[in-house]
Every structure is written in structure tokens, then in C-alpha cells.
Amino acid sequence: MGGIMSEIIDPKKFSKESREPLIKIKLEDLIKLEDLKEEPPIKEPPTAWTERYDFTLDGHAAVGIPVPKNEEEKGALVEKFLKGLENDLSKEGNWTFAQQFKLSMDYCTKCGACEEACPIYVASGKKNIYSPLYRSEILRRIYRKHFTSAGKLFGSIVTGDIEETWQLITRLIELSYRCNICRRCAQACPIGIDNGLIAREIRKIASQELGIAAKELHENGTVLQLKVGSSTGMNPEGFKKIVKMMEEDIESKTGLKIKIPVDEKGADILLIHNAGEYLSWPENPEAYAIIFEKAGLSWTLSAEPIGYDSVNYGVWYDDIQLARVAKKHVEIARKLGVKRIVVGECGHATKALVVTAERLFTKENYIPRESVLPILADIVEKNKIDVDPQKNDFPVTLHDPCNIVRLSGIVEPQRKILRKIAPSFREMEPHGVWNYCCGGGSGFAIMHSYNFDQWKNKVAARMKVKQILDAFKKELNDGSFKYVCAPCSNCKGEIRDFISHYKLWEKFRINYGGLAELVVNAMSEIKNPYISKDEFH
Amino acid sequence: MQNPSMGLINYIAYVSYFSFIFAIIVTLLKISKYANTPLHLRWELYPVPSEKEHVHGGSYLERPEWWKTEIKEERGSELIDMLKEMIFIKRLYNNKRKQWYFSFLFHGGIYLLLIWFVFTFVGSVLELANIASGTLFMAFFYASLAFGYVGIFATFIGTVGLIGLRATDKRVSYLTAPIDYFNLAFISLILLSMIVSLFSDPYFNYARSFLAYLISGTGLILPFKQSFLPVTSYITVLLLCLFFLYLPFTKMTHFLGKFYTYHRVQWDSRPNMVAGKFDEKKDVLIRKNLSLTVPWDAPHSPKGKKWEEL
Ligand code: SF4
Ligand code: SF4
């Protein structure tokens, strides 16, 4: 890894204006993926980008903040950021997370115990700017300098060196998008400081005060979802057409004639999938239609705008948008008169609607919400459908979505299912609540601007790639079909990206998919394989 | 005739009272600051030890229709996890072993010193009650000797080790502010002064007498012949007083922060609805939050409106 000291970027350097990136990502620094003989090289960003947008963090851009043109714009960036931080420390602006945020601002002892827990920091070859502690410490220094009496009185003796230049602000915002908000670091911190939360608070300040956010999360994400009904751009007519196609698809694949219920008033369950499933992996919502019908559940989908898309990107960057989307989901369910909302295989949507949004709802507008996984486990365990595990005769490993395990505590249902239907199931190490993020967490899976995909695949996803290769170590080169089960749309998106990037399908026949597909593939009454061993998509 | 040191000991006693009470008041004010922040959105982190399913890191969300079920909080396993973290600093042990050795000595030493304080306190009460002999008194006497010596040296080694590590660990030293060294240096100075005091007070007799003096209310009763202290003890007490005046303003009160980060954030997974019943208290708090006014200024923010009107 070379001379670690020479690579350390101190906060002074971080704030210094420059057009050169603070660090460069080099293959030789990253953790080794020994089973891969080769991997695509790292490319420099074109000057057309670097001249206009700020690429000075690490030569990559997720947000792509335009370089300010004059002193006025530079000053505004700093001023607004400080105003945003003030709001974020206030009860009115941040009742949602003020307690966690204040605690995490006040009590870090800078012991560094969180560093090794972070897959991004470790996979990067321990580049100090990616340390969970570093990002937070930059914000803490600004906080201490401007918002604590000790900082105001004693200056850098208390705060440490910090100069909040425009360059520091743009780099810090960009750096908040180098964290998956997987919160593995918070599990490691003896004090319980949450550096993942701090990354999210930085994103919030940027979004809610400066109007700066990753385009895929805001403009093409929550804004689009609230406007047309889905961040995919799908409108109700489009959705209804897809449902028709799904019914046809189910029949041609399985021979089963299934009528998918839409807007059925008074059904027990409103099932909401991530709308990305309908476009990229319709076999997953189709599998649920088959299973729910066969198990005799009373359920429905909704064709109301937002009612057919469970995503809530607000959970990654903006409390206002988080609350708006969650409110809509609940309103739609109440209008339909269902008894509960069930969120399909989507980690962040589960965390957002089932966990985080809980305290947005008063007694009058409350409706219970749950993940689909316990229901699926119940169906499989109680033999409400017949399964023949031998039909899943290939190696299967399970990717734990952070939002499902560490952040919602749903760990066993998916395992109970796999132990019953996949005889060659093996765990990754570590797994369960100690898992590693797929690299797509906190929105990365859907973010593809500029050269961010390169950073994501090389750094954020690297630990997961290593885990997957290790999980299939024995069969890696024997030509057998292998399945990474990821019960989450975003994780699937990310896994698809890195399988393609590292050519894991071509080299090792590693494929991926959801959990319900494996269940249907094992169903005795369905003769043709539901999962194809011959194609990667 | 009154000993000339009598006046000084009185002043020291007043300073001790003041700094101790001051530390408690400021600490309580600090606690109330965290205790009075609004009910936040849920942000728990698994494993949550109070949950029945905690053995595999799980939660009540693993149950279909969880809101219909009873969600009992298992205080026993929560306590075990808390103690593991408080006494053993488990997370540091698992994640940064090198630091843990010194941190454990440091924190463990402080715990021993707290126990030493309790024993010495009991010893002084026994003295005040004129039971300064006999088995009970001797038991406390020897226990306080053991805890005192081990505590002082463990804390001292721990503190010096932490300073050394901070200065040499390149991963954290560049983020260390002068105040971080100052805090550790301050503590090691107190301990050094304690060590020097051991030469003139090897059995903590002065310490016990001084405590008795404080308990009895500054000389209302003067039970012992040691009515004044050696200079080194004066210095130690004064340093401790200064430390008490300083402590509440520093992040060295992270033991408080830790209570909230664990109990009110990471382990706070209680839903609004349990066994079919909505928690009325939460309802009130949520309403209160939703009636706050949004101050944010970005184009999509409904600045000036209430959170319930988003
Ligand atoms: S966040 Fe926690 S683990 Fe990380 S340096 Fe701070 S106190 Fe240590
Ligand atoms: S939340 Fe995850 S990605 Fe972010 S700093 Fe912590 S461990 Fe690293």
C-alpha cells in the first residue's frame, strides 16, 4: 500500500482551492481481488467535465457541483452551508434527527475504531479521506468553530485547523456521497457515534438549504415520483399496461392463469414494489403474484400515482422529501381501505416506510406497515405452497441488504426460506447484521452521473465482490451456475452493475436475483424452470 | 491554639464543595439538553439487545403483522450488553485492540478509583462514628488500599499510553486538536500528583480524614489529629477541583452521550403500535413535532409552513 503518511490529506489541504484532485484512485492501492486475473483499468475524467464541475475530491463526481464563477458565488456557498448547519442543529429544522446529530457532533473521541469497519475506507486501500471519522471531523470543526462557545473563545486549540472555504464545502458535499450510509461504522463505535448519519446530515444541509443533491435522487428521484407517480417516470396507464403484460408473462412461463388484483378496495394487504422491478426484473413481482395467489392471501396493488412505487429516496438525503413520499404511501393505503401495507423486496423502501417514517404518523393517519419477507417465510415454512428444493440445485449465497438487516433487524426470515428451498445455500462472511453493503447503498445503485460508476464499482462495491467470490470459492471455476440472492431492488441494481464490470457472469457464471424467484423456481407445480441458467440480465 | 493550616483546609473544603456541586449542576443541565430534544425519527441499529430476537440480531419486524404482537423489552439482556460495553469496552476491543489495552486500563482504573472513593467514604463515615478499628473498618481499610493503588497506577499508565498512541498513530494524530492532548495531559497530571501524594499518605489516612472533614461539614467536627494535609495532597485536591469545574464542558463526559446514543437512538426501536394499541404519549409528541415550522430555504422546501403541511 505504500507510504501511508504521504497519502494523508489533512483538513488544511482539504480546504485549499485547487483544480487537481486530492487523491487519485489507483488499482494497485485497492484491496486485491485475487480470483480476478484482470479488471478494467481506471480512466481519467475528460477535461470538459473537470473544467465545469468540481472533481477535486478524488477525480470523480457523484453530484457534479458546478465550479463557482465568481467571488459572490463562492461566498454564497459558504454562507448558505453555515445557515444550513444552523437549521440542522435547530429543533424546527431537524426535529427528525437533531438528537442523534447533536450527540454525534459532541462526543467523538477520535479513537479511530470506526475506520476498519468501513468497507469503503478499507477497500480503497485506506485512503484517509474515506475514513468515517474524517468526513465527520471536517463538519465537527466547522460546528465547533461557529456553534460552540469553546470554539468561539479558543479557536483552533479546540476546533483543530479548519477554514470553511467554498472548496471545502463542495468537497465535503461530494464526500458525503462517498458513504453508503450502511452504518457499519456506528456498530463499531464505542460511544455510539453515527458517522453514516453525519454523511446524511451533510447531504440534507446541501439539499434542504443549498438545493444541491445528486440528480438521480432529487430531480429524477423524489421530485419526479411526487410529480408523475414514480421515479422511473412510470404513470398509472403505463403501470396498468405492465400489469397486463405480467399476467401474460406468468402464463407463458408457468402455465398459470393469474389475475393480478389492482386497486381492490378493502383487500387485506396493499403490496408496494419498487417500480424498478416492473421494468428491470418483472419476474420478481410476478413471483409474488403467483405465491400470494397460491397462498390465498387477500391483496392488491395500487395504480394510484406513487402507490405503485415504494421507493423513497428521501431516506438518503432529504427529510422533507422523505416525509412527503411516506405520507403519500399511507394516504393511498387508507383510501383503498386496506389493513396493512406490505413493502416488496426493497431494502431502503422497507426502512423508510416501515421504520424511519413511523414517527411521522399520528393516531388518525396511522396504518401498519411491514416487510414482505416475514410473510414469505410464513408461507414457505407453513407449507402453504409445495416446494421441491432439488429444483434449486445450484450454489446460492445471500446478500444481506443493510436496510433490511442492520437497520430493520429482519435477519432470519430470508434464511429460513433459503435453508428450506436451496440445498446449496451458503453464507457470505460476514453476514446478517454484520454484513457489508453491496456498494449501492444510499442511492449509489441508481446514480450513474459523470464517472461515478467507475468509483462505485472499483471502491464501494469492491468488498462485496470479494465476498461473493469467496462464497463461491469451491465452485468458482467449475462452470456451474451460481446465484447471488439479493432481496432488494437497489442491491440487485448494484450487483448487476458490478457483475458486468468485473465480467463475473462470463468468467464464473455468477448470476443474481431476488428471493421470491427462487421460491417459485422450487414450486412443485411449476414444471419449467422459473430461473434461467443460461442468461444474465 | 488552632493550627495555622486550619484556615487553608477550610478554603480547600469550600472549593471542593463548590466544584463538586458545580460539576453536578452543569452536567444535569447538559443532560436536560439531550433529554429535551424532540422525539426523533427512528434510527435504531441492530442488534438491539432488548429485543426478543436479538440473539441473531433480529427484531419484532421479523414477525408477520408485528403490530398485533406483544413487544416485550428484555431489560436483562440489555443490561448485559450495557455492562459489556461499559466495563469491558467491547466495541473498542473488537475494532481497535491496540487502543483498547490503554483505554481499558484508563477506564478500568477510573472505575477502581470510584470504588476506592466509596470505600474511603465508608471508612471516613466509620471514623466519624468512632468505629475506626475492628474487622469492618479494617476490611474497608485494606480494600481501599488495594483499589486505590491499582486504580491510580492503571489510570496513569492508561492515560500516558493513550497520549503516546495518539501522538504516534498516524491515522488519528493528524486529526488531533491541542485540546485532545490537553485533556489527557490534565488527567495524567492529577494522577501524577496522586502518585507523589502516596509518599506522604501511603495508607490514605489523610484522604480519609479529609473526606470525613468534608462529610462532617467543614470542621463542625474535627475528628482526627491529621487536621491539616501534606502539601502534595492539597495540590491533588486542588487539581481535582479544577478538573471538576472543567469536565462538564468537555467531551470527556462521553459517558453521558453514550447513554443517549445507545438507549435513545441505537436501541430505541419501540414502534407506535404494540399489541394493537397506539401509544398515546407518542401521539402527543408527534403532533408537537409536526406543528413546528420548516426553516429550510431550498426551492423545494416549504419554508414557513408547518411540517404537517408539507
Ligand atoms: S466515531 Fe466513534 S469509533 Fe469513530 S473515532 Fe469517533 S469515537 Fe472513535
Ligand atoms: S456508513 Fe458505512 S460507508 Fe459510511 S462511513 Fe460508515 S461504514 Fe463507511
mmCIF file of C-alpha atoms in Angstrom, chain A residues 4-5 8-11 84 87-88 90-93 95-97 99-100 102-103 106-113 115-117 121 126-128 133-134 137 141 144 156-160 181 183 186-194 197 200 204-205 207-209 211 218 318-324 327 340 351 354-356 358-364 366 368-370 374-375 378 405-413 433-434, chain B residues 30 33-47 53 56-68 85 89-92 95-96 99 166 169-180 182 248-262 264-266 268-273 278-280 282-283 285-290 292-303 307-310:
data_model
loop_
_atom_site.group_PDB
_atom_site.id
_atom_site.type_symbol
_atom_site.label_atom_id
_atom_site.label_comp_id
_atom_site.label_asym_id
_atom_site.label_seq_id
_atom_site.Cartn_x
_atom_site.Cartn_y
_atom_site.Cartn_z
ATOM 1 C CA ILE A 4 0.567 5.839 4.136
ATOM 2 C CA MET A 5 1.773 9.171 5.552
ATOM 3 C CA ILE A 8 -2.803 11.659 4.265
ATOM 4 C CA ILE A 9 -4.845 14.682 3.326
ATOM 5 C CA ASP A 10 -5.185 16.921 6.356
ATOM 6 C CA PRO A 11 -8.133 19.279 6.828
ATOM 7 C CA GLY A 84 -27.991 25.094 6.713
ATOM 8 C CA ASN A 87 -31.011 24.854 10.731
ATOM 9 C CA ASP A 88 -29.787 21.316 11.113
ATOM 10 C CA SER A 90 -32.320 23.504 15.432
ATOM 11 C CA LYS A 91 -35.448 21.860 16.733
ATOM 12 C CA GLU A 92 -37.596 23.315 13.942
ATOM 13 C CA GLY A 93 -35.255 22.347 11.148
ATOM 14 C CA TRP A 95 -36.578 17.570 14.994
ATOM 15 C CA THR A 96 -36.372 14.457 12.877
ATOM 16 C CA PHE A 97 -32.722 13.711 13.711
ATOM 17 C CA GLN A 99 -30.761 14.245 18.936
ATOM 18 C CA GLN A 100 -28.646 11.775 17.006
ATOM 19 C CA LYS A 102 -26.024 16.638 18.199
ATOM 20 C CA LEU A 103 -24.709 13.593 20.029
ATOM 21 C CA ASP A 106 -20.333 16.427 20.505
ATOM 22 C CA TYR A 107 -18.815 13.180 21.656
ATOM 23 C CA CYS A 108 -16.423 11.590 19.170
ATOM 24 C CA THR A 109 -13.138 10.820 20.922
ATOM 25 C CA LYS A 110 -11.298 10.310 17.636
ATOM 26 C CA CYS A 111 -10.205 6.827 18.628
ATOM 27 C CA GLY A 112 -10.492 5.535 15.070
ATOM 28 C CA ALA A 113 -12.306 2.314 15.984
ATOM 29 C CA GLU A 115 -12.325 3.087 10.443
ATOM 30 C CA GLU A 116 -11.712 -0.613 9.890
ATOM 31 C CA ALA A 117 -15.454 -1.294 9.916
ATOM 32 C CA TYR A 121 -12.278 3.027 3.567
ATOM 33 C CA LYS A 126 -7.320 3.075 3.499
ATOM 34 C CA LYS A 127 -7.403 6.441 1.827
ATOM 35 C CA ASN A 128 -7.841 8.745 4.788
ATOM 36 C CA LEU A 133 -14.061 9.741 11.109
ATOM 37 C CA TYR A 134 -12.576 12.170 8.597
ATOM 38 C CA GLU A 137 -14.395 15.640 11.783
ATOM 39 C CA ARG A 141 -14.649 21.501 13.199
ATOM 40 C CA ARG A 144 -17.260 23.822 16.911
ATOM 41 C CA SER A 156 -8.205 26.206 16.716
ATOM 42 C CA ILE A 157 -6.949 24.968 20.106
ATOM 43 C CA VAL A 158 -10.409 23.486 20.490
ATOM 44 C CA THR A 159 -11.594 23.089 16.934
ATOM 45 C CA GLY A 160 -8.388 21.985 15.243
ATOM 46 C CA ILE A 181 -24.872 5.169 4.949
ATOM 47 C CA ARG A 183 -23.872 2.445 9.412
ATOM 48 C CA ALA A 186 -21.789 3.127 14.056
ATOM 49 C CA GLN A 187 -21.841 -0.527 15.130
ATOM 50 C CA ALA A 188 -18.127 -0.312 15.807
ATOM 51 C CA CYS A 189 -18.077 2.962 17.708
ATOM 52 C CA PRO A 190 -17.766 2.520 21.462
ATOM 53 C CA ILE A 191 -19.550 5.831 22.042
ATOM 54 C CA GLY A 192 -22.306 5.090 19.539
ATOM 55 C CA ILE A 193 -21.380 7.970 17.242
ATOM 56 C CA ASP A 194 -23.028 7.669 13.854
ATOM 57 C CA LEU A 197 -25.860 9.759 9.923
ATOM 58 C CA ARG A 200 -26.688 12.019 5.573
ATOM 59 C CA LYS A 204 -29.509 17.182 3.962
ATOM 60 C CA ILE A 205 -27.888 20.562 4.543
ATOM 61 C CA SER A 207 -30.289 19.598 -0.355
ATOM 62 C CA GLN A 208 -32.597 21.412 2.029
ATOM 63 C CA GLU A 209 -30.679 24.701 2.144
ATOM 64 C CA GLY A 211 -30.645 22.989 -3.264
ATOM 65 C CA HIS A 218 -33.762 14.608 -6.252
ATOM 66 C CA ASP A 318 -33.721 14.894 2.483
ATOM 67 C CA ASP A 319 -36.244 14.770 5.334
ATOM 68 C CA ILE A 320 -38.809 16.947 3.588
ATOM 69 C CA GLN A 321 -38.975 14.639 0.596
ATOM 70 C CA LEU A 322 -38.857 11.590 2.857
ATOM 71 C CA ALA A 323 -41.917 12.808 4.730
ATOM 72 C CA ARG A 324 -43.796 13.795 1.572
ATOM 73 C CA LYS A 327 -47.262 10.457 3.666
ATOM 74 C CA ARG A 340 -51.736 -3.034 6.096
ATOM 75 C CA LYS A 351 -36.502 1.022 6.121
ATOM 76 C CA VAL A 354 -41.689 0.662 7.984
ATOM 77 C CA VAL A 355 -39.030 2.053 10.325
ATOM 78 C CA THR A 356 -37.963 5.651 9.737
ATOM 79 C CA GLU A 358 -43.098 5.535 11.888
ATOM 80 C CA ARG A 359 -42.963 8.747 13.915
ATOM 81 C CA LEU A 360 -44.376 10.863 11.123
ATOM 82 C CA PHE A 361 -47.810 9.374 11.689
ATOM 83 C CA THR A 362 -50.289 10.330 14.372
ATOM 84 C CA LYS A 363 -53.029 8.033 15.570
ATOM 85 C CA GLU A 364 -55.555 9.192 12.958
ATOM 86 C CA TYR A 366 -51.591 5.514 11.111
ATOM 87 C CA PRO A 368 -49.396 -0.712 9.990
ATOM 88 C CA ARG A 369 -46.589 -1.424 7.574
ATOM 89 C CA GLU A 370 -44.301 -4.424 7.218
ATOM 90 C CA PRO A 374 -41.727 -12.465 7.132
ATOM 91 C CA ILE A 375 -44.908 -13.136 5.115
ATOM 92 C CA ASP A 378 -44.516 -17.840 6.866
ATOM 93 C CA VAL A 405 -30.693 -6.426 8.405
ATOM 94 C CA ARG A 406 -28.649 -3.845 10.285
ATOM 95 C CA LEU A 407 -31.257 -1.117 10.023
ATOM 96 C CA SER A 408 -34.519 -3.059 10.362
ATOM 97 C CA GLY A 409 -33.490 -6.229 12.180
ATOM 98 C CA ILE A 410 -35.018 -8.592 9.619
ATOM 99 C CA VAL A 411 -32.414 -11.342 9.552
ATOM 100 C CA GLU A 412 -33.917 -14.798 9.923
ATOM 101 C CA PRO A 413 -36.975 -14.947 7.592
ATOM 102 C CA VAL A 433 -26.340 -7.593 10.883
ATOM 103 C CA TRP A 434 -22.569 -7.510 10.374
ATOM 104 C CA LYS B 30 -26.249 19.181 29.803
ATOM 105 C CA LYS B 33 -30.339 19.488 26.759
ATOM 106 C CA TYR B 34 -30.226 15.993 25.277
ATOM 107 C CA ALA B 35 -33.238 14.750 27.179
ATOM 108 C CA ASN B 36 -35.383 17.596 25.881
ATOM 109 C CA THR B 37 -34.674 17.249 22.188
ATOM 110 C CA PRO B 38 -37.845 16.336 20.310
ATOM 111 C CA LEU B 39 -38.860 12.729 19.701
ATOM 112 C CA HIS B 40 -36.770 11.906 16.651
ATOM 113 C CA LEU B 41 -37.495 9.616 13.734
ATOM 114 C CA ARG B 42 -36.487 6.038 14.333
ATOM 115 C CA TRP B 43 -32.854 5.263 13.616
ATOM 116 C CA GLU B 44 -32.151 2.082 15.501
ATOM 117 C CA LEU B 45 -29.176 -0.101 14.762
ATOM 118 C CA TYR B 46 -29.255 -3.868 15.100
ATOM 119 C CA PRO B 47 -28.532 -5.925 17.106
ATOM 120 C CA GLU B 53 -34.923 -11.809 18.592
ATOM 121 C CA HIS B 56 -29.458 -13.434 15.813
ATOM 122 C CA GLY B 57 -29.594 -9.633 15.574
ATOM 123 C CA GLY B 58 -33.271 -9.658 14.683
ATOM 124 C CA SER B 59 -36.299 -7.621 15.668
ATOM 125 C CA TYR B 60 -40.047 -7.863 16.094
ATOM 126 C CA LEU B 61 -40.227 -6.826 12.431
ATOM 127 C CA GLU B 62 -39.449 -10.466 11.637
ATOM 128 C CA ARG B 63 -42.957 -11.371 12.801
ATOM 129 C CA PRO B 64 -45.802 -11.191 10.277
ATOM 130 C CA GLU B 65 -48.241 -8.496 11.450
ATOM 131 C CA TRP B 66 -45.867 -7.473 14.194
ATOM 132 C CA TRP B 67 -48.179 -4.697 15.456
ATOM 133 C CA LYS B 68 -50.628 -7.304 16.693
ATOM 134 C CA GLU B 85 -19.681 -2.060 26.826
ATOM 135 C CA ILE B 89 -15.452 -1.512 26.151
ATOM 136 C CA LYS B 90 -16.310 -4.384 23.856
ATOM 137 C CA ARG B 91 -16.615 -2.415 20.658
ATOM 138 C CA LEU B 92 -13.144 -0.976 21.047
ATOM 139 C CA ASN B 95 -12.355 -2.934 16.464
ATOM 140 C CA LYS B 96 -9.115 -1.371 17.693
ATOM 141 C CA GLN B 99 -6.032 1.334 21.644
ATOM 142 C CA ARG B 166 -2.486 9.451 19.884
ATOM 143 C CA ASP B 169 -0.905 6.635 15.457
ATOM 144 C CA LYS B 170 -0.698 8.406 12.127
ATOM 145 C CA ARG B 171 -4.309 7.575 11.341
ATOM 146 C CA VAL B 172 -5.629 9.769 14.132
ATOM 147 C CA SER B 173 -2.801 12.091 15.166
ATOM 148 C CA TYR B 174 -3.338 14.413 12.204
ATOM 149 C CA LEU B 175 -6.923 14.952 13.352
ATOM 150 C CA THR B 176 -5.961 15.603 16.950
ATOM 151 C CA ALA B 177 -6.522 19.138 18.226
ATOM 152 C CA PRO B 178 -4.389 20.610 21.049
ATOM 153 C CA ILE B 179 -7.358 20.278 23.389
ATOM 154 C CA ASP B 180 -7.344 16.473 22.960
ATOM 155 C CA PHE B 182 -4.564 18.846 26.956
ATOM 156 C CA PRO B 248 -18.735 19.127 32.209
ATOM 157 C CA PHE B 249 -17.693 21.371 29.324
ATOM 158 C CA THR B 250 -15.669 18.709 27.592
ATOM 159 C CA LYS B 251 -16.382 15.624 25.576
ATOM 160 C CA MET B 252 -14.883 13.659 28.440
ATOM 161 C CA THR B 253 -18.490 13.467 29.593
ATOM 162 C CA HIS B 254 -18.997 10.987 26.762
ATOM 163 C CA PHE B 255 -20.319 8.516 29.314
ATOM 164 C CA LEU B 256 -23.453 10.695 29.245
ATOM 165 C CA GLY B 257 -23.504 10.888 25.487
ATOM 166 C CA LYS B 258 -23.141 7.132 25.403
ATOM 167 C CA PHE B 259 -26.302 6.666 27.425
ATOM 168 C CA TYR B 260 -28.282 8.589 24.826
ATOM 169 C CA THR B 261 -26.615 7.191 21.714
ATOM 170 C CA TYR B 262 -27.341 3.667 22.924
ATOM 171 C CA ARG B 264 -32.324 6.735 22.848
ATOM 172 C CA VAL B 265 -31.014 6.097 19.386
ATOM 173 C CA GLN B 266 -29.437 2.759 18.573
ATOM 174 C CA ASP B 268 -34.809 2.781 20.566
ATOM 175 C CA SER B 269 -36.849 0.547 18.276
ATOM 176 C CA ARG B 270 -40.189 0.829 20.050
ATOM 177 C CA PRO B 271 -42.995 1.243 17.491
ATOM 178 C CA ASN B 272 -46.062 3.491 17.900
ATOM 179 C CA MET B 273 -48.358 0.499 17.943
ATOM 180 C CA PHE B 278 -51.389 3.126 19.733
ATOM 181 C CA ASP B 279 -49.059 4.760 22.228
ATOM 182 C CA GLU B 280 -50.935 7.916 23.302
ATOM 183 C CA LYS B 282 -46.084 9.269 21.337
ATOM 184 C CA ASP B 283 -49.116 10.651 19.588
ATOM 185 C CA LEU B 285 -45.079 14.177 20.871
ATOM 186 C CA ILE B 286 -45.518 13.517 17.159
ATOM 187 C CA ARG B 287 -48.244 16.180 16.913
ATOM 188 C CA LYS B 288 -45.953 18.619 18.632
ATOM 189 C CA ASN B 289 -43.167 17.919 16.149
ATOM 190 C CA LEU B 290 -45.429 18.209 13.137
ATOM 191 C CA LEU B 292 -43.039 23.036 14.101
ATOM 192 C CA THR B 293 -42.244 25.469 11.284
ATOM 193 C CA VAL B 294 -39.896 24.480 8.459
ATOM 194 C CA PRO B 295 -36.923 26.910 8.277
ATOM 195 C CA TRP B 296 -35.174 25.431 5.244
ATOM 196 C CA ASP B 297 -34.610 27.595 2.202
ATOM 197 C CA ALA B 298 -34.045 25.338 -0.838
ATOM 198 C CA PRO B 299 -36.518 25.767 -3.735
ATOM 199 C CA HIS B 300 -38.430 22.582 -2.868
ATOM 200 C CA SER B 301 -38.666 23.423 0.835
ATOM 201 C CA PRO B 302 -41.998 24.785 2.091
ATOM 202 C CA LYS B 303 -40.267 27.418 4.224
ATOM 203 C CA TRP B 307 -44.146 20.036 8.908
ATOM 204 C CA GLU B 308 -47.690 18.661 8.803
ATOM 205 C CA GLU B 309 -48.459 20.843 5.772
ATOM 206 C CA LEU B 310 -45.607 19.564 3.575
#
